Amino acid sequence: MATPDQKSPNVLLQNLCCRILGRSEADVAQQFQYAVRVIGSNFAPTVERDEFLVAEKIKKELTRQRRETDAALFSELHRKLHSQGVLKNKWSILYLLLSLSEDPRKQPNKVSSYATLFAQALPRDAHSTPYYYARPQTLPLNYQDRSVPPAQSSGSLGSSGVSSIGVCGPTPTPQPLLPGQSHPAPGVGDCLRQQLGSRLAWTLTANQPSLQTTTSKGVPSAVSRNVTRPRREGDAGGAVEVAEAALVRDILYVFQGIDGRNVKMSNADNCYKVEGKANLNKSLRDTTVRLAELGWLHNKIRKYTDQRSLDRSFGLVGQSFCAALHQELKEYYRLLSVLHSQLQLEDDQGVNLGLESSLTLRRLLVWTYDPKIRLKTLAALVDHCQGRKGGELASAVHAYTKTGDPSMRSLVQHILSLVSHPVLSFLYRWIYDGELEDTYHEFFVASDPTVKTDRLWHDKYTLRKSMIPSFMTMDQSRKVLLIGKSINFLHQVCHDQTPTTKMIAVTKSAESPQDAADFFTDLENAFQGKIDAAYFETSKYLLDVLNKKYSLLDHMQAMRRYLLLGQGDFIRHLMDLLKPELVRPATTLYQHNLTGILETAVRATNAQFDSPEALRRLDVRLLEVSPGDTGWDVFSLDYHVDGPIATVFTRECMSHYLRVFNFLWRAKRMEYILTDIRKGHMCNAKLLRNMPEFSGVLHHCHILASEMVHFIHQMQYYITFEVLECSWDELWNKVQQAQDLDHIIAAHEAFLDTVISRCLLDADSRALLNQLRAVFDQIIELQNTQDAIYRAALEELQRRLQFEEKKQQRGAEGQWGVTAAEEEQENQRVREFQESIPRLCSQLRILTHFYQGIVQQFLVLLTTSPDESLRFLSFRLDFNEHYRAREPRLRVSLGARGRRSSHT
């Protein structure tokens, strides 16, 4: 049984060196020290740590060698090894086996000089990630102070090469580590041992602690480079001259965000500075500062990603942005890995600083020129994206694509493709499934879960304008909102569970960042086509469901016929039936009685041929009763709406319909009253011919009634044709051409707004409405006055007829017709009636004066109205300039009226 010492890593490593080189422990001392230093180094292998990938490579190699049986055996052994937890670093073991299996007869590639390597482009396929990726601040800086001897063997110097790690460059030939040892022409076995030793140094994992390499007495110290030199005689006290090699090493650490010995971060100035005690010439100091900017840019980007990567509220778009930054930093780290490996090779293989192929600050400037531009772009993005998330973050990144630099634009477009991928995933999920899973409020469509179903279309889904990406237009965003909203409206309100695939021809969505990148190459065609197709198909399906299943257009026409008094025969017959009920006080009305009258009016007119669904929704409504109100003041028709049609006929719309109905009902009542007045004139004209003294009163009534009839007829013409019919025709055309439900709702609301404003029911027309109501009151007053006059006249006529009949009856009986007392009494009564006639005329004159004054004020307000149709209404009301002759304010030309209205 092995002792614990025999299981220690040092013992195992020494045994491995002896086994590979075939020598004793004393002969492999230097190789063992070299292996220990490699294990303690900070470099990782040049391939991805993918156990499966390495296993596949081994199987492919066995298959290529026609060893299928061994490949199957290896696969079975690897499966068993994977199922057991004995080994932790399975990938390292497999990679070691793969390296050991390579053909040792292949000649290693060599680079003749470092200049050749510097002339090559930066590697793009290096996959190593630096050791400091996780916690760079915890790593110690173990600089080796070594001196360079004045002379080196030409063979050693000439054979030293550069490894750019893995596939990026040639594999170095290990140098002899024993004193005086040179490179003889090796045989196959020696070559194999050297190859395996070299591979061992590059493939062992970096999990062992770093060890300080000690040089034995017989080993020259030519493998190290100067770091500092003692100060010269003339130097100031305390100042130390710093070699360029030390600055190069410091700069490589600064590139990683780690302070060096001579270049450190200044928190006060927020930049890297060279230590003041360092004795440097101006050229080296300036070059060092220029190179140190790369480290400052790295720190800025790394700080942002470290802070935001742990912030869950940053959302998927923000995490994608951080991942894109990490990806760019990874490319940057690959460059640093190459630079570190070169520096390590120069140390290990004894390259003199003075050689043309060595690593210098000036060469670092050349190598880091392009990475510096990329990091500057990333740092600018980080600054611009501070405090942004979601679609706003995508817009900020998209703003940087508008540049003339092709490389910078390509970089930003690559980042944008990663950043916008979550946004596009949200978008396609929304327009094809109607689902919104936006936990961190990144998408430009917002949902309010507290909104009930009846307000789903209006309030539940809205646009977050700040989150709309700048590469999308507002029209596209509105269509995206409508598509998903239509799908949810169909499912939740219309209870239509038709699959989305039957509504929309679903196309491939952005499933990867590459798809998102392809999306940006064709924003105006492919993407616009997807949005338009989904929009038109979804909206058309929704409108078909509303029109066919829920009869939206039929309900709209029913509103026009009943609430806007479009069914003339029905309204007239309803007024005739309701007149006995509505003249009573409002408190004595019962809704069931009025409902029965409504049903009678429906059955007696053409309304009976309307759809049963519309008639079922028609009902009677009594408004709030005020003291002194009659049935005419509180009666109203109502139309019940629910379900999907309530989305168009909302509560606000129905309140507008109620206001318009009350106004039209009152105007129709005025027309009804004036018709009764004219009927009274015609019926009583012949009866009162025997009362010539009463003809003046009748004429006055007739004149005033004619004025009112003209006024009401012109108002009815204006309301019916210029307001209702024109607005309805415009609404119907818009509804027929509507592409989505929002178009119908907007057209309907515009129709109601037009009717409200032109019927003088809006806030701006309050003065006009008050004057019009005063005119209506004067019409009712005329009816009451005329009824009183006719009642008194008919009573007088009845008495006179009775008196004459009495005289004739007595004469037929052979008696005197009347006595003197009776005749005197009759004459006294006639005189009293004749004396009351001037009082009646005076009442009519007062009524006429008030009426004409109100009409004149109404006309003045019409002439100053901003609405052209109202101004033309004033011309029709005063077509013969009857009121203009009495009101100086009406004697203004049309041009002056227009100018005055424009000023107001």
PDB file of C-alpha atoms in Angstrom, residues 164-273:
ATOM      1  CA  SER A 164       0.748  31.891 -29.594  1.00  0.00           C
ATOM      2  CA  ILE A 165      -1.062  29.180 -27.698  1.00  0.00           C
ATOM      3  CA  GLY A 166      -2.653  26.174 -29.290  1.00  0.00           C
ATOM      4  CA  VAL A 167      -3.806  26.476 -32.848  1.00  0.00           C
ATOM      5  CA  CYS A 168      -2.922  30.133 -33.003  1.00  0.00           C
ATOM      6  CA  GLY A 169       0.752  29.516 -33.566  1.00  0.00           C
ATOM      7  CA  PRO A 170       3.650  27.050 -33.410  1.00  0.00           C
ATOM      8  CA  THR A 171       4.465  24.887 -30.446  1.00  0.00           C
ATOM      9  CA  PRO A 172       7.775  25.861 -28.809  1.00  0.00           C
ATOM     10  CA  THR A 173      10.694  23.516 -28.642  1.00  0.00           C
ATOM     11  CA  PRO A 174      11.755  23.152 -25.004  1.00  0.00           C
ATOM     12  CA  GLN A 175      15.227  24.561 -24.292  1.00  0.00           C
ATOM     13  CA  PRO A 176      17.885  22.646 -22.429  1.00  0.00           C
ATOM     14  CA  LEU A 177      17.764  23.436 -18.747  1.00  0.00           C
ATOM     15  CA  LEU A 178      21.078  21.813 -17.641  1.00  0.00           C
ATOM     16  CA  PRO A 179      24.265  23.847 -17.924  1.00  0.00           C
ATOM     17  CA  GLY A 180      26.247  23.330 -21.074  1.00  0.00           C
ATOM     18  CA  GLN A 181      23.635  21.094 -22.610  1.00  0.00           C
ATOM     19  CA  SER A 182      23.027  21.703 -26.271  1.00  0.00           C
ATOM     20  CA  HIS A 183      20.559  20.266 -28.811  1.00  0.00           C
ATOM     21  CA  PRO A 184      22.111  17.253 -30.478  1.00  0.00           C
ATOM     22  CA  ALA A 185      20.402  15.606 -33.367  1.00  0.00           C
ATOM     23  CA  PRO A 186      17.840  13.644 -31.430  1.00  0.00           C
ATOM     24  CA  GLY A 187      16.687  10.221 -32.250  1.00  0.00           C
ATOM     25  CA  VAL A 188      13.112   9.156 -32.386  1.00  0.00           C
ATOM     26  CA  GLY A 189      13.026   8.275 -28.700  1.00  0.00           C
ATOM     27  CA  ASP A 190      14.652  11.514 -27.575  1.00  0.00           C
ATOM     28  CA  CYS A 191      12.377  13.512 -29.867  1.00  0.00           C
ATOM     29  CA  LEU A 192       9.394  11.714 -28.415  1.00  0.00           C
ATOM     30  CA  ARG A 193      10.500  12.465 -24.887  1.00  0.00           C
ATOM     31  CA  GLN A 194      11.029  16.143 -25.657  1.00  0.00           C
ATOM     32  CA  GLN A 195       7.694  16.384 -27.433  1.00  0.00           C
ATOM     33  CA  LEU A 196       5.906  14.744 -24.514  1.00  0.00           C
ATOM     34  CA  GLY A 197       7.697  16.902 -22.012  1.00  0.00           C
ATOM     35  CA  SER A 198       6.696  20.021 -23.892  1.00  0.00           C
ATOM     36  CA  ARG A 199       3.099  18.918 -24.124  1.00  0.00           C
ATOM     37  CA  LEU A 200       3.081  18.004 -20.480  1.00  0.00           C
ATOM     38  CA  ALA A 201       4.099  21.535 -19.579  1.00  0.00           C
ATOM     39  CA  TRP A 202       1.200  23.024 -21.597  1.00  0.00           C
ATOM     40  CA  THR A 203      -1.524  20.563 -20.706  1.00  0.00           C
ATOM     41  CA  LEU A 204      -1.283  20.132 -16.947  1.00  0.00           C
ATOM     42  CA  THR A 205      -3.989  22.056 -15.110  1.00  0.00           C
ATOM     43  CA  ALA A 206      -3.233  25.203 -13.182  1.00  0.00           C
ATOM     44  CA  ASN A 207      -4.763  24.064  -9.886  1.00  0.00           C
ATOM     45  CA  GLN A 208      -1.497  23.684  -7.970  1.00  0.00           C
ATOM     46  CA  PRO A 209      -0.150  26.573  -5.906  1.00  0.00           C
ATOM     47  CA  SER A 210       2.458  28.747  -7.503  1.00  0.00           C
ATOM     48  CA  LEU A 211       5.963  27.877  -6.439  1.00  0.00           C
ATOM     49  CA  GLN A 212       8.995  30.083  -6.444  1.00  0.00           C
ATOM     50  CA  THR A 213      11.526  28.684  -8.903  1.00  0.00           C
ATOM     51  CA  THR A 214      14.975  28.408  -7.485  1.00  0.00           C
ATOM     52  CA  THR A 215      18.040  28.222  -9.662  1.00  0.00           C
ATOM     53  CA  SER A 216      20.748  25.721  -8.784  1.00  0.00           C
ATOM     54  CA  LYS A 217      24.345  26.695  -8.720  1.00  0.00           C
ATOM     55  CA  GLY A 218      25.147  25.215 -12.086  1.00  0.00           C
ATOM     56  CA  VAL A 219      22.212  26.830 -13.931  1.00  0.00           C
ATOM     57  CA  PRO A 220      22.831  30.141 -15.603  1.00  0.00           C
ATOM     58  CA  SER A 221      20.343  32.897 -14.938  1.00  0.00           C
ATOM     59  CA  ALA A 222      20.069  33.771 -18.603  1.00  0.00           C
ATOM     60  CA  VAL A 223      16.389  32.859 -18.668  1.00  0.00           C
ATOM     61  CA  SER A 224      15.301  35.995 -16.858  1.00  0.00           C
ATOM     62  CA  ARG A 225      15.155  39.673 -17.811  1.00  0.00           C
ATOM     63  CA  ASN A 226      16.045  42.781 -15.937  1.00  0.00           C
ATOM     64  CA  VAL A 227      13.296  44.445 -13.957  1.00  0.00           C
ATOM     65  CA  THR A 228      15.114  47.283 -12.241  1.00  0.00           C
ATOM     66  CA  ARG A 229      18.584  48.668 -12.385  1.00  0.00           C
ATOM     67  CA  PRO A 230      20.451  50.367  -9.575  1.00  0.00           C
ATOM     68  CA  ARG A 231      20.346  54.120  -9.785  1.00  0.00           C
ATOM     69  CA  ARG A 232      23.178  55.899 -11.487  1.00  0.00           C
ATOM     70  CA  GLU A 233      25.667  58.175  -9.798  1.00  0.00           C
ATOM     71  CA  GLY A 234      23.971  61.339 -10.983  1.00  0.00           C
ATOM     72  CA  ASP A 235      20.430  60.255 -10.209  1.00  0.00           C
ATOM     73  CA  ALA A 236      18.431  61.962  -7.530  1.00  0.00           C
ATOM     74  CA  GLY A 237      18.296  60.233  -4.199  1.00  0.00           C
ATOM     75  CA  GLY A 238      15.641  57.518  -4.022  1.00  0.00           C
ATOM     76  CA  ALA A 239      14.881  57.515  -7.773  1.00  0.00           C
ATOM     77  CA  VAL A 240      15.165  54.137  -9.436  1.00  0.00           C
ATOM     78  CA  GLU A 241      15.579  53.691 -13.143  1.00  0.00           C
ATOM     79  CA  VAL A 242      12.886  51.292 -14.406  1.00  0.00           C
ATOM     80  CA  ALA A 243      13.678  49.014 -17.307  1.00  0.00           C
ATOM     81  CA  GLU A 244      11.270  48.775 -20.222  1.00  0.00           C
ATOM     82  CA  ALA A 245      10.878  45.060 -19.565  1.00  0.00           C
ATOM     83  CA  ALA A 246       9.397  45.838 -16.132  1.00  0.00           C
ATOM     84  CA  LEU A 247       7.055  48.365 -17.717  1.00  0.00           C
ATOM     85  CA  VAL A 248       5.923  45.775 -20.252  1.00  0.00           C
ATOM     86  CA  ARG A 249       5.128  43.359 -17.450  1.00  0.00           C
ATOM     87  CA  ASP A 250       3.311  46.095 -15.516  1.00  0.00           C
ATOM     88  CA  ILE A 251       1.306  47.101 -18.590  1.00  0.00           C
ATOM     89  CA  LEU A 252       0.190  43.523 -19.178  1.00  0.00           C
ATOM     90  CA  TYR A 253      -1.177  43.471 -15.647  1.00  0.00           C
ATOM     91  CA  VAL A 254      -2.735  46.915 -16.090  1.00  0.00           C
ATOM     92  CA  PHE A 255      -4.495  45.580 -19.190  1.00  0.00           C
ATOM     93  CA  GLN A 256      -6.231  43.185 -16.818  1.00  0.00           C
ATOM     94  CA  GLY A 257      -7.178  45.907 -14.328  1.00  0.00           C
ATOM     95  CA  ILE A 258      -4.442  44.938 -11.840  1.00  0.00           C
ATOM     96  CA  ASP A 259      -1.976  47.482 -10.439  1.00  0.00           C
ATOM     97  CA  GLY A 260       1.664  46.889 -11.316  1.00  0.00           C
ATOM     98  CA  ARG A 261       4.775  47.843  -9.382  1.00  0.00           C
ATOM     99  CA  ASN A 262       5.335  51.059 -11.249  1.00  0.00           C
ATOM    100  CA  VAL A 263       1.928  51.729 -12.874  1.00  0.00           C
ATOM    101  CA  LYS A 264      -0.967  52.042 -10.471  1.00  0.00           C
ATOM    102  CA  MET A 265      -4.505  53.321 -10.434  1.00  0.00           C
ATOM    103  CA  SER A 266      -5.001  56.846  -9.097  1.00  0.00           C
ATOM    104  CA  ASN A 267      -8.450  57.062  -7.508  1.00  0.00           C
ATOM    105  CA  ALA A 268      -8.210  60.821  -7.227  1.00  0.00           C
ATOM    106  CA  ASP A 269      -7.607  61.334 -10.960  1.00  0.00           C
ATOM    107  CA  ASN A 270      -9.485  58.185 -12.071  1.00  0.00           C
ATOM    108  CA  CYS A 271      -6.653  57.038 -14.307  1.00  0.00           C
ATOM    109  CA  TYR A 272      -3.485  54.923 -14.269  1.00  0.00           C
ATOM    110  CA  LYS A 273      -0.263  56.770 -13.467  1.00  0.00           C
TER     111      LYS A 273
END
